[in-house]
PDB file of C-alpha atoms in Angstrom:
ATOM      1  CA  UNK A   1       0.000   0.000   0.000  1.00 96.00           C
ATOM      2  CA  UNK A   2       1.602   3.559  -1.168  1.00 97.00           C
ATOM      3  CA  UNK A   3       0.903   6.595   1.389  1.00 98.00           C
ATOM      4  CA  UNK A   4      -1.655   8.341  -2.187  1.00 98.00           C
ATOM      5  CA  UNK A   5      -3.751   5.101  -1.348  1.00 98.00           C
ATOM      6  CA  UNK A   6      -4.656   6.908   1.816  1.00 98.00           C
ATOM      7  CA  UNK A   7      -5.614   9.673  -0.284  1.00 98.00           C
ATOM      8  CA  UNK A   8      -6.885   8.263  -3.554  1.00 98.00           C
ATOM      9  CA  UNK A   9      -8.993   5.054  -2.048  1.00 97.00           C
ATOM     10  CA  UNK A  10      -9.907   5.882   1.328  1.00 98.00           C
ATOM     11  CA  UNK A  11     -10.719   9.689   0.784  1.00 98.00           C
ATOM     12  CA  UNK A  12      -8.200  10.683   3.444  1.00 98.00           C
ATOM     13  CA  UNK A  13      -6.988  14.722   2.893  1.00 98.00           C
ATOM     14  CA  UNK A  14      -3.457  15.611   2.705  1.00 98.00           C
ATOM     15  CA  UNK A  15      -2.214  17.999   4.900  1.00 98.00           C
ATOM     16  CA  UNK A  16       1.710  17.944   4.442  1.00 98.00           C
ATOM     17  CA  UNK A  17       4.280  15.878   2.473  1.00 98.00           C
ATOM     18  CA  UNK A  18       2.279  16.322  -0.833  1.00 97.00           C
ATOM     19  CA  UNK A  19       5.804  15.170  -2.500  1.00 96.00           C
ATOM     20  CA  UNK A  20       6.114  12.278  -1.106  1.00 97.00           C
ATOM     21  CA  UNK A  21       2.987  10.298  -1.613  1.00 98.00           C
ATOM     22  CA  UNK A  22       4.766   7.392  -3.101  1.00 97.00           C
ATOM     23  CA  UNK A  23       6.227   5.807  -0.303  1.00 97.00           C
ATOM     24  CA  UNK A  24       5.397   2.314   0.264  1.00 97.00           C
ATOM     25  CA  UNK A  25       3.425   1.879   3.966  1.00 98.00           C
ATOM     26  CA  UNK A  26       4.459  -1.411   5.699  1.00 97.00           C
ATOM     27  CA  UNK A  27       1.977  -1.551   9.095  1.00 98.00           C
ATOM     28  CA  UNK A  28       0.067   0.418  11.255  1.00 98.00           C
ATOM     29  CA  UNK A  29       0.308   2.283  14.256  1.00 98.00           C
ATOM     30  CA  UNK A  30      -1.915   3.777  16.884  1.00 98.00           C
ATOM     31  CA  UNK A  31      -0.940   5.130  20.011  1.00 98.00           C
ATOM     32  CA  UNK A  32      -0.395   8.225  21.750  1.00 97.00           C
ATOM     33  CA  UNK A  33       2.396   8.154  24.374  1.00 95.00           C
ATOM     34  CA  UNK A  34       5.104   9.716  22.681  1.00 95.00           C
ATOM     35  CA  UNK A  35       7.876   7.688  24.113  1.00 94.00           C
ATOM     36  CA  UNK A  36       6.284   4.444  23.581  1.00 94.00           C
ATOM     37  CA  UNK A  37       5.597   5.032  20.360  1.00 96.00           C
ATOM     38  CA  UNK A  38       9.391   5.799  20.227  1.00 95.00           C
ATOM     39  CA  UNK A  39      10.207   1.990  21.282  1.00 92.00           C
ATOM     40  CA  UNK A  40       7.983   0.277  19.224  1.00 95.00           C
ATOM     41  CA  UNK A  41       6.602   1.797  16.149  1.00 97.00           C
ATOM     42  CA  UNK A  42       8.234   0.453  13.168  1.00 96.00           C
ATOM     43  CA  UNK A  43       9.913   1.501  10.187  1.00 96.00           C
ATOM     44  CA  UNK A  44       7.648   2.070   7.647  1.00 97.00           C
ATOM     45  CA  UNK A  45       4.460   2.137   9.693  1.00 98.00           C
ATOM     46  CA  UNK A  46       1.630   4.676   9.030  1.00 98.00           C
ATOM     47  CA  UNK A  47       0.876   6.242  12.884  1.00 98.00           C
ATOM     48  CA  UNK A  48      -2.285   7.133  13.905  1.00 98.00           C
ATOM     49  CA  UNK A  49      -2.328  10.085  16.788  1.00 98.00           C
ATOM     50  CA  UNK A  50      -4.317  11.963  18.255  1.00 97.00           C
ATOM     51  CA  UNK A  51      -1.110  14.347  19.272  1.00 97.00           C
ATOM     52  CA  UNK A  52      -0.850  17.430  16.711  1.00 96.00           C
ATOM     53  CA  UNK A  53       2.077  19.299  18.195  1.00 95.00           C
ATOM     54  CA  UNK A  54       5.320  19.765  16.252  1.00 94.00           C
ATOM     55  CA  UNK A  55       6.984  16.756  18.218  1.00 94.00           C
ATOM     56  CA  UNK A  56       5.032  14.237  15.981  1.00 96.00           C
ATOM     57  CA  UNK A  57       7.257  15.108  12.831  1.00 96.00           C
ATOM     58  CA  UNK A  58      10.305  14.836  14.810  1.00 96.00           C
ATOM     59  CA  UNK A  59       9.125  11.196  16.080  1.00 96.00           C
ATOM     60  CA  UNK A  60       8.038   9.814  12.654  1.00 97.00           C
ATOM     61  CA  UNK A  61      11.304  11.443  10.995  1.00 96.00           C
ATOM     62  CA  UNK A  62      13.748   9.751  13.365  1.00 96.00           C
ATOM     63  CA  UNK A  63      11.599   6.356  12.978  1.00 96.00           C
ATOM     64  CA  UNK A  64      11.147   6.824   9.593  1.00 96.00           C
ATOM     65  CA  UNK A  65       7.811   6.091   9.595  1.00 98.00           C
ATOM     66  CA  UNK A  66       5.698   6.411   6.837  1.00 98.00           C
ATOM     67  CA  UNK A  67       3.167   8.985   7.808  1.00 98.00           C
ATOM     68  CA  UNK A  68       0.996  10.481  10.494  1.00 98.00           C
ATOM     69  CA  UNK A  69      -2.457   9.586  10.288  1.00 98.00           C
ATOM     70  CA  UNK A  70      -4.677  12.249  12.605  1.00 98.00           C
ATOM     71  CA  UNK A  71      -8.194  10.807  13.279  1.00 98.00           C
ATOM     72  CA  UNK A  72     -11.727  11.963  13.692  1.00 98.00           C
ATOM     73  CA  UNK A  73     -10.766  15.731  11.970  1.00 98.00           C
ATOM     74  CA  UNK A  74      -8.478  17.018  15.076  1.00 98.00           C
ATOM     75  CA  UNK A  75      -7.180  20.065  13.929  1.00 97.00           C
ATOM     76  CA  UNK A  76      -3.299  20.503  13.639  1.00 97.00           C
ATOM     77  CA  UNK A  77      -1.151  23.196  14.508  1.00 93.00           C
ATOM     78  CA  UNK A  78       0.100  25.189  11.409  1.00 96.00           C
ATOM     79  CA  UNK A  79       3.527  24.521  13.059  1.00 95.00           C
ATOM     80  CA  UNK A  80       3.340  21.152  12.521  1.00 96.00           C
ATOM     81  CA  UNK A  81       2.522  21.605   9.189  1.00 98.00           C
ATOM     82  CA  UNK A  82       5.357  23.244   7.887  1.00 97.00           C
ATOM     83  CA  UNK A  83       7.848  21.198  10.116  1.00 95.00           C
ATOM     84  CA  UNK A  84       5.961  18.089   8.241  1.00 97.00           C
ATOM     85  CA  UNK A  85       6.544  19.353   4.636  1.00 97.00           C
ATOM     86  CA  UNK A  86      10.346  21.136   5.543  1.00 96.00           C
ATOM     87  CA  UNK A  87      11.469  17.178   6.751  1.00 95.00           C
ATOM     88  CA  UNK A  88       9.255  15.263   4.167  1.00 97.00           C
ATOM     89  CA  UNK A  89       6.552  13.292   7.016  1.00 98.00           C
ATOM     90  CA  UNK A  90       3.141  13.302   5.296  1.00 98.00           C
ATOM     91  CA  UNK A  91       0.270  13.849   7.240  1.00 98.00           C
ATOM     92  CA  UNK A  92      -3.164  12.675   6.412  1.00 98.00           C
ATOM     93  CA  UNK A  93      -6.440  13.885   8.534  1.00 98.00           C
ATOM     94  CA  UNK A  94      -9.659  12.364   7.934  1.00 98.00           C
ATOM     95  CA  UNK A  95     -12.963  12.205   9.864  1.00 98.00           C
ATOM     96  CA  UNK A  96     -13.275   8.175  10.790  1.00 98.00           C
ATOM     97  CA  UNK A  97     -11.592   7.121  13.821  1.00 98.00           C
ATOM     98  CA  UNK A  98      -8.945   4.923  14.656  1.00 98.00           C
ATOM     99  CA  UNK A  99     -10.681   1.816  14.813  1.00 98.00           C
ATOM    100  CA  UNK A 100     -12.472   2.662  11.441  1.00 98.00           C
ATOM    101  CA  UNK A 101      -8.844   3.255  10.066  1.00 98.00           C
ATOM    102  CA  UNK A 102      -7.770   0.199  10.759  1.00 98.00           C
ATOM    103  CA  UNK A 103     -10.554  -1.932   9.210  1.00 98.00           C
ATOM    104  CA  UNK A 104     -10.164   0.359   6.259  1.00 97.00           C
ATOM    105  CA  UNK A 105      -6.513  -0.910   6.008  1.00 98.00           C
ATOM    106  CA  UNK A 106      -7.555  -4.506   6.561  1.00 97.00           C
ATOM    107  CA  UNK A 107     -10.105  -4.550   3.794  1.00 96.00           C
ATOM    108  CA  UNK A 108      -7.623  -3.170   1.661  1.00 96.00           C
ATOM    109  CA  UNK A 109      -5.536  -6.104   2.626  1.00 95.00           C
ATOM    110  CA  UNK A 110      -2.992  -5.117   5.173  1.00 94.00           C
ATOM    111  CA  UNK A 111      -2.338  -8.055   7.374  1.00 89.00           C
TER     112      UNK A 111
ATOM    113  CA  UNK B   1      25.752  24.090  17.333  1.00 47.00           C
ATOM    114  CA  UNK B   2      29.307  22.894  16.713  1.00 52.00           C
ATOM    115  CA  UNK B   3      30.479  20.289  13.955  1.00 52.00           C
ATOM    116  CA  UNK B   4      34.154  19.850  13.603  1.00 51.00           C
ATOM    117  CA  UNK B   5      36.512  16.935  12.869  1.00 50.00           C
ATOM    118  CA  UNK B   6      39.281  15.045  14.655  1.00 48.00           C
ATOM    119  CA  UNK B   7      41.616  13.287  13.173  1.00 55.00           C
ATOM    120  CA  UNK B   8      40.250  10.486  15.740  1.00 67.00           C
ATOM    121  CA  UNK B   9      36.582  11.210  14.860  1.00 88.00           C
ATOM    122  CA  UNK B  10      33.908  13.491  14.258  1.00 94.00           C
ATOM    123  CA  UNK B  11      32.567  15.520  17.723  1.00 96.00           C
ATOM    124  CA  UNK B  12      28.933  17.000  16.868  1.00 97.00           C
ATOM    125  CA  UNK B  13      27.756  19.533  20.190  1.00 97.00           C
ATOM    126  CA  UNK B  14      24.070  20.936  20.813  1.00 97.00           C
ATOM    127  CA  UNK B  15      22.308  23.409  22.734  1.00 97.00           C
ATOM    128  CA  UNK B  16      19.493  22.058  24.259  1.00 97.00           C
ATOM    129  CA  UNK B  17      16.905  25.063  25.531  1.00 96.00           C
ATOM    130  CA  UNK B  18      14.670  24.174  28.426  1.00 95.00           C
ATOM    131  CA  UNK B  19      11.196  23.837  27.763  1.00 92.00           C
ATOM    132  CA  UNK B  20      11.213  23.941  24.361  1.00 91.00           C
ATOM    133  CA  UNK B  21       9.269  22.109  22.882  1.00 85.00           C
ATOM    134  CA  UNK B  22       8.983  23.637  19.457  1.00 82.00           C
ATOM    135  CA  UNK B  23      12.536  22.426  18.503  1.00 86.00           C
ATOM    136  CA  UNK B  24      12.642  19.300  20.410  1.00 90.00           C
ATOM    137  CA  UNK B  25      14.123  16.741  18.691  1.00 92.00           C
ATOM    138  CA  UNK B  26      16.226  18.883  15.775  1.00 93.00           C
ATOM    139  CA  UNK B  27      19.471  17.617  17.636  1.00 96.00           C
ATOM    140  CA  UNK B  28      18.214  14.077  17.053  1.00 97.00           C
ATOM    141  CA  UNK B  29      17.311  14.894  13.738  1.00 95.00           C
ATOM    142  CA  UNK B  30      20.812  16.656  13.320  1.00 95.00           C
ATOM    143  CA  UNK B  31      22.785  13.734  14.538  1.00 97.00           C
ATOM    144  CA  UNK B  32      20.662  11.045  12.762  1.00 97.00           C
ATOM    145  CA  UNK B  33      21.227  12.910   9.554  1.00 95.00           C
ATOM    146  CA  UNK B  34      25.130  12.916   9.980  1.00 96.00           C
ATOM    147  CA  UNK B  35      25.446   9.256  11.043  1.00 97.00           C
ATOM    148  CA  UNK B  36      23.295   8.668   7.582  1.00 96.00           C
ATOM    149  CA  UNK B  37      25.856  10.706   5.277  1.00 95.00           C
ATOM    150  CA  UNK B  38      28.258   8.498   7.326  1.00 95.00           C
ATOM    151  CA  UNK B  39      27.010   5.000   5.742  1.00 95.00           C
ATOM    152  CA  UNK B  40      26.365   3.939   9.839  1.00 96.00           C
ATOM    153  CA  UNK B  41      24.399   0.565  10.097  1.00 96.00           C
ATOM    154  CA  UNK B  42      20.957   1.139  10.004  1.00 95.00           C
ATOM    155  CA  UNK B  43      19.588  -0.825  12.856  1.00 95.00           C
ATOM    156  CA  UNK B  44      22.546   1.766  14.812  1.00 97.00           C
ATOM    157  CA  UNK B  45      20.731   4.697  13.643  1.00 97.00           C
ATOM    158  CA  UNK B  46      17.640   3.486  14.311  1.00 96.00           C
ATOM    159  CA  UNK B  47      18.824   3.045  17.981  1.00 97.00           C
ATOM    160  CA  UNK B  48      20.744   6.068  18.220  1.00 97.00           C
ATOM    161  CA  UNK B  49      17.458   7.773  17.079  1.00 97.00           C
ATOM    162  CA  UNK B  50      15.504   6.601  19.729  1.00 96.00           C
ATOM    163  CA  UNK B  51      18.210   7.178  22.656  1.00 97.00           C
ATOM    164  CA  UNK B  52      19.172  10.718  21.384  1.00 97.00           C
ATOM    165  CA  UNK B  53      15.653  11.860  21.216  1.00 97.00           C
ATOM    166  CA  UNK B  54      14.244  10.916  24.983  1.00 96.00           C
ATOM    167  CA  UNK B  55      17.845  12.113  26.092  1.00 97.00           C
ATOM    168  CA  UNK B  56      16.818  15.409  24.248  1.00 97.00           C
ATOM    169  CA  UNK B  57      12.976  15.668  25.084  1.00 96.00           C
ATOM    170  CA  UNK B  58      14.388  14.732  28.941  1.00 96.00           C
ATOM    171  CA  UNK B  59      16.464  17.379  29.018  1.00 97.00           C
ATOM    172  CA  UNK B  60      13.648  19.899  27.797  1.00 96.00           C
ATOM    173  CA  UNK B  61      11.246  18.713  29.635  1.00 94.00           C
ATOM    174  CA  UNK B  62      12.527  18.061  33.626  1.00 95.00           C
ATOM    175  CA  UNK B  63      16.152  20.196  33.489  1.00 96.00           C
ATOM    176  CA  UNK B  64      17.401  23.875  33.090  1.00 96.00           C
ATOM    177  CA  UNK B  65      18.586  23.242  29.872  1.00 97.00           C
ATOM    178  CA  UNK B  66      21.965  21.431  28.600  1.00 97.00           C
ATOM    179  CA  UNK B  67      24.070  20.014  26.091  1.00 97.00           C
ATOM    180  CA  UNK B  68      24.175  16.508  23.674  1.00 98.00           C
ATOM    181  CA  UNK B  69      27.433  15.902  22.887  1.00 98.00           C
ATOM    182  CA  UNK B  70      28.212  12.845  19.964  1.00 98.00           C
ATOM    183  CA  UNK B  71      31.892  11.077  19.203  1.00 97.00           C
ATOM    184  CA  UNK B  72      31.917   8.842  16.280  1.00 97.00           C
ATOM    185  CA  UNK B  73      34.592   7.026  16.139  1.00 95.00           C
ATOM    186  CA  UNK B  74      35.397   4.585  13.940  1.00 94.00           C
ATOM    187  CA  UNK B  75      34.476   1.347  16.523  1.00 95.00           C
ATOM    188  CA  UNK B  76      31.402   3.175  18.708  1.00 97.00           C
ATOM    189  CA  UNK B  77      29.772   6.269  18.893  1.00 98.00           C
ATOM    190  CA  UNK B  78      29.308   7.662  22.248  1.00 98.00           C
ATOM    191  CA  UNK B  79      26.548  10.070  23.311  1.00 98.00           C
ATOM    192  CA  UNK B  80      26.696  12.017  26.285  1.00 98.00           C
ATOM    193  CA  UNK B  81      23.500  14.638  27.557  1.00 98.00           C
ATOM    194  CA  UNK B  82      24.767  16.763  30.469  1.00 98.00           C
ATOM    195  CA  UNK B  83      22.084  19.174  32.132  1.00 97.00           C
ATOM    196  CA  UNK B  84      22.372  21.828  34.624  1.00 96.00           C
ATOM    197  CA  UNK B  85      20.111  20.961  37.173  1.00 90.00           C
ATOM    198  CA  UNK B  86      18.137  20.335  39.273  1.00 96.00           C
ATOM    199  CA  UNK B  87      19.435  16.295  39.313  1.00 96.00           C
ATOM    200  CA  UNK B  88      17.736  13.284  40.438  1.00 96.00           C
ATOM    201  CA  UNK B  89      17.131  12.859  43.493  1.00 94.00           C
ATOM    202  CA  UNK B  90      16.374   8.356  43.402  1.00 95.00           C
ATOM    203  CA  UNK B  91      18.090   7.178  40.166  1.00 96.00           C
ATOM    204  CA  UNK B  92      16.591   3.726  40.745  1.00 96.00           C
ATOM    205  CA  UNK B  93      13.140   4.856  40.904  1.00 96.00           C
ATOM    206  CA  UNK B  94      14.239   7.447  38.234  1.00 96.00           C
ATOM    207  CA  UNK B  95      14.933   4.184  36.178  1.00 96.00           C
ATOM    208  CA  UNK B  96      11.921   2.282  36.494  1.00 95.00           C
ATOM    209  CA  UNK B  97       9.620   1.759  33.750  1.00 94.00           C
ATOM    210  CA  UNK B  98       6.363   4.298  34.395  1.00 93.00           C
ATOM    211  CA  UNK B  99       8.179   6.383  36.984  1.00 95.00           C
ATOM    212  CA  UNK B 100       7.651   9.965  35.845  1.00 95.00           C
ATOM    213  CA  UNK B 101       7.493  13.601  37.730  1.00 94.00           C
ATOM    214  CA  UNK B 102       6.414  15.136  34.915  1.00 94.00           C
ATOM    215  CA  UNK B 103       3.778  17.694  35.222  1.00 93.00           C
ATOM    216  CA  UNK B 104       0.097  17.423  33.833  1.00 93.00           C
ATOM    217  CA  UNK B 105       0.261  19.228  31.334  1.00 91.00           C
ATOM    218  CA  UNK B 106       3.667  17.473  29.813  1.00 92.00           C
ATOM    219  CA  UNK B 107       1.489  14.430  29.821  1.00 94.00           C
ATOM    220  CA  UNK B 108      -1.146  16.253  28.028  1.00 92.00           C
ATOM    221  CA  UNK B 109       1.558  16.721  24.981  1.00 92.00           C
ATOM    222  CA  UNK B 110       2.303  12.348  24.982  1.00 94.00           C
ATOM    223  CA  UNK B 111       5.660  13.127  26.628  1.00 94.00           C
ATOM    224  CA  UNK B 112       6.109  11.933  30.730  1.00 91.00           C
ATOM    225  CA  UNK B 113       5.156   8.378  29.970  1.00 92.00           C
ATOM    226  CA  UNK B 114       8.095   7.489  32.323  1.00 94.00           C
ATOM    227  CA  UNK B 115       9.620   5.518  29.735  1.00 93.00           C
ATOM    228  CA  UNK B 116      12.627   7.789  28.706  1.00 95.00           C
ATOM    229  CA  UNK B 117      15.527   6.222  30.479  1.00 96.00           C
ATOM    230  CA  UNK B 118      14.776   2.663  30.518  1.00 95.00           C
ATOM    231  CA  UNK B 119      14.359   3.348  26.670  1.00 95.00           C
ATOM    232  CA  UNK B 120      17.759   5.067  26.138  1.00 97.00           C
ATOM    233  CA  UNK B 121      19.439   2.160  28.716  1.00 97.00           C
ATOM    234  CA  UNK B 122      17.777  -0.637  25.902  1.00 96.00           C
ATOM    235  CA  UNK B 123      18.610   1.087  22.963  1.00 97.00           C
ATOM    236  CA  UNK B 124      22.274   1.126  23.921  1.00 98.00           C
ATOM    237  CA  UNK B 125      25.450  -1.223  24.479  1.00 98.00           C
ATOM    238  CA  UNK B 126      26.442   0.525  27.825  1.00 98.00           C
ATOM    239  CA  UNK B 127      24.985   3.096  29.710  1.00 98.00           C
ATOM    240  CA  UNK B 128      25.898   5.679  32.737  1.00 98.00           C
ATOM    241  CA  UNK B 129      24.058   7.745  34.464  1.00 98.00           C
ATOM    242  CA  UNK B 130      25.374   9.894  37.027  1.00 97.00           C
ATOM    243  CA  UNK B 131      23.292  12.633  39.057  1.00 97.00           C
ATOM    244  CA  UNK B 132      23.420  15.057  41.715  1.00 95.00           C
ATOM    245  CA  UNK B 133      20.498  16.637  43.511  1.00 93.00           C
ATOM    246  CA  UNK B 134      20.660  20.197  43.023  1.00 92.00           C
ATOM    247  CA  UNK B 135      23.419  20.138  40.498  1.00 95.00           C
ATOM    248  CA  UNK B 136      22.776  18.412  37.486  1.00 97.00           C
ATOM    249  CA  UNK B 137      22.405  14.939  35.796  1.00 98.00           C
ATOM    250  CA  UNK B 138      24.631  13.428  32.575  1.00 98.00           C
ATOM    251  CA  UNK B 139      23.870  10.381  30.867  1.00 98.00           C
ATOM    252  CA  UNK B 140      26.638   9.028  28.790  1.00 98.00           C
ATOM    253  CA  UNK B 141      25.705   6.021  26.017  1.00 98.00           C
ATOM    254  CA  UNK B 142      27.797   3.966  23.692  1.00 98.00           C
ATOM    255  CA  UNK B 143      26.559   2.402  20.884  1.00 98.00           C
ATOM    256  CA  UNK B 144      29.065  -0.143  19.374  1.00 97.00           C
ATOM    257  CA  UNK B 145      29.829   0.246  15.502  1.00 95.00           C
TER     258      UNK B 145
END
């Protein structure tokens, strides 16, 4: 699954990292302790979070993850925005929550 | 911020500003970035990533501010965050999983999950950790290349 699927097939809007919607997305993520997402997230996972400070770019960055997924239309701080699109993390926002997002990603075949 | 090369290694040196948050993790960023251009192992950045960053976000959040200081050398690369105050008063219960004295509103952010240091102690090959109450704590890592 590539990050545009997000976009294209689930309806998802793009909020940063417009350039980089080709990256390949490997798992997903949800959780919103910053430090535990630090120890277990993987590379390559799309991370669901209901955190919309600037910190979130610097997490995903340094775990390379593959994007930041921010549920159920929570606003995000502008900030974060252009710290997301200066160090190429995508962030997606839609309206369905987490749970929704991930049986969205398992009917598309994620397992 | 201060980059300049040894002929033993490469010493990289950043400010780290208490309580804030806003540039939180750019040292991490910074270092993870060099050790990249370097050609370092992967599964070392990866690790270095995640002990650099609650060293950092430690230091913002629960000292008076400090400095990250990283040697590569060619077999390790050693890390070591020095802050100026106020110390630890229990290390041990400092180091146990879910012990946190960080303020409400800290948790609000994600941050104070009390998993900082036992992260940066797994991510590593040896770790120190020396603090005195009232003056300041430094944690020193080495991650072996």
């Amino acid at each position: 699954m590539l990050i545009k699927d997000l976009r294209d097939k689930f309806g998802f809007k793009v909020l940063a990292g417009e350039d980089v919607l080709d990256r390949e997305i490997n798992g997903l993520y949800c959780c919103d302790l910053l430090s535990w997402v630090m120890s277990h997230a993987k590379d390559g996972d799309a991370w669901i979070t209901v955190q919309t400070h600037m910190n979130i770019v610097a997490i995903a960055s340094l775990l390379n993850l593959a994007c930041v997924i921010v549920p159920e239309s929570i606003d995000v701080d502008e900030d974060t925005i252009v710290k997301a699109n200066e160090e190429e993390v995508p962030i997606l926002s839609t309206d369905i929550d987490s749970f929704k997002i991930f049986t969205k990603f398992y009917e598309a075949g994620m397992r | 911020m201060d980059e300049k090369e040894k002929n033993t290694g490469i010493k990289l040196e950043y400010e780290i500003i208490k309580d804030d948050f806003s540039r939180a993790g750019e040292a991490s960023s910074n270092i993870k970035r060099v050790l990249r251009q370097l050609g370092i192992d992967s599964s070392v950045i990866r690790k270095t990533a995640i002990a650099t960053y609650e060293a950092e976000i430690n230091v913002v959040i629960h000292s008076e501010g400090g400095k990250m200081v990283v040697n590569i050398e060619p077999d390790k690369i050693e890390i070591t965050a020095k802050d100026n105050g106020p110390g630890i008063k229990d290390i041990d219960q400092a180091m146990q999983k879910g012990f946190s004295t960080a303020s409400q509103k800290v948790r609000e952010l994600g941050f104070g999950a009390g998993m900082g240091l036992p992260n940066m102690k797994r991510s590593c090959d040896e770790f120190y950790i020396e603090s005195e109450f009232g003056k300041g704590t430094t944690v020193k890592m080495i991650f072996k290349l």
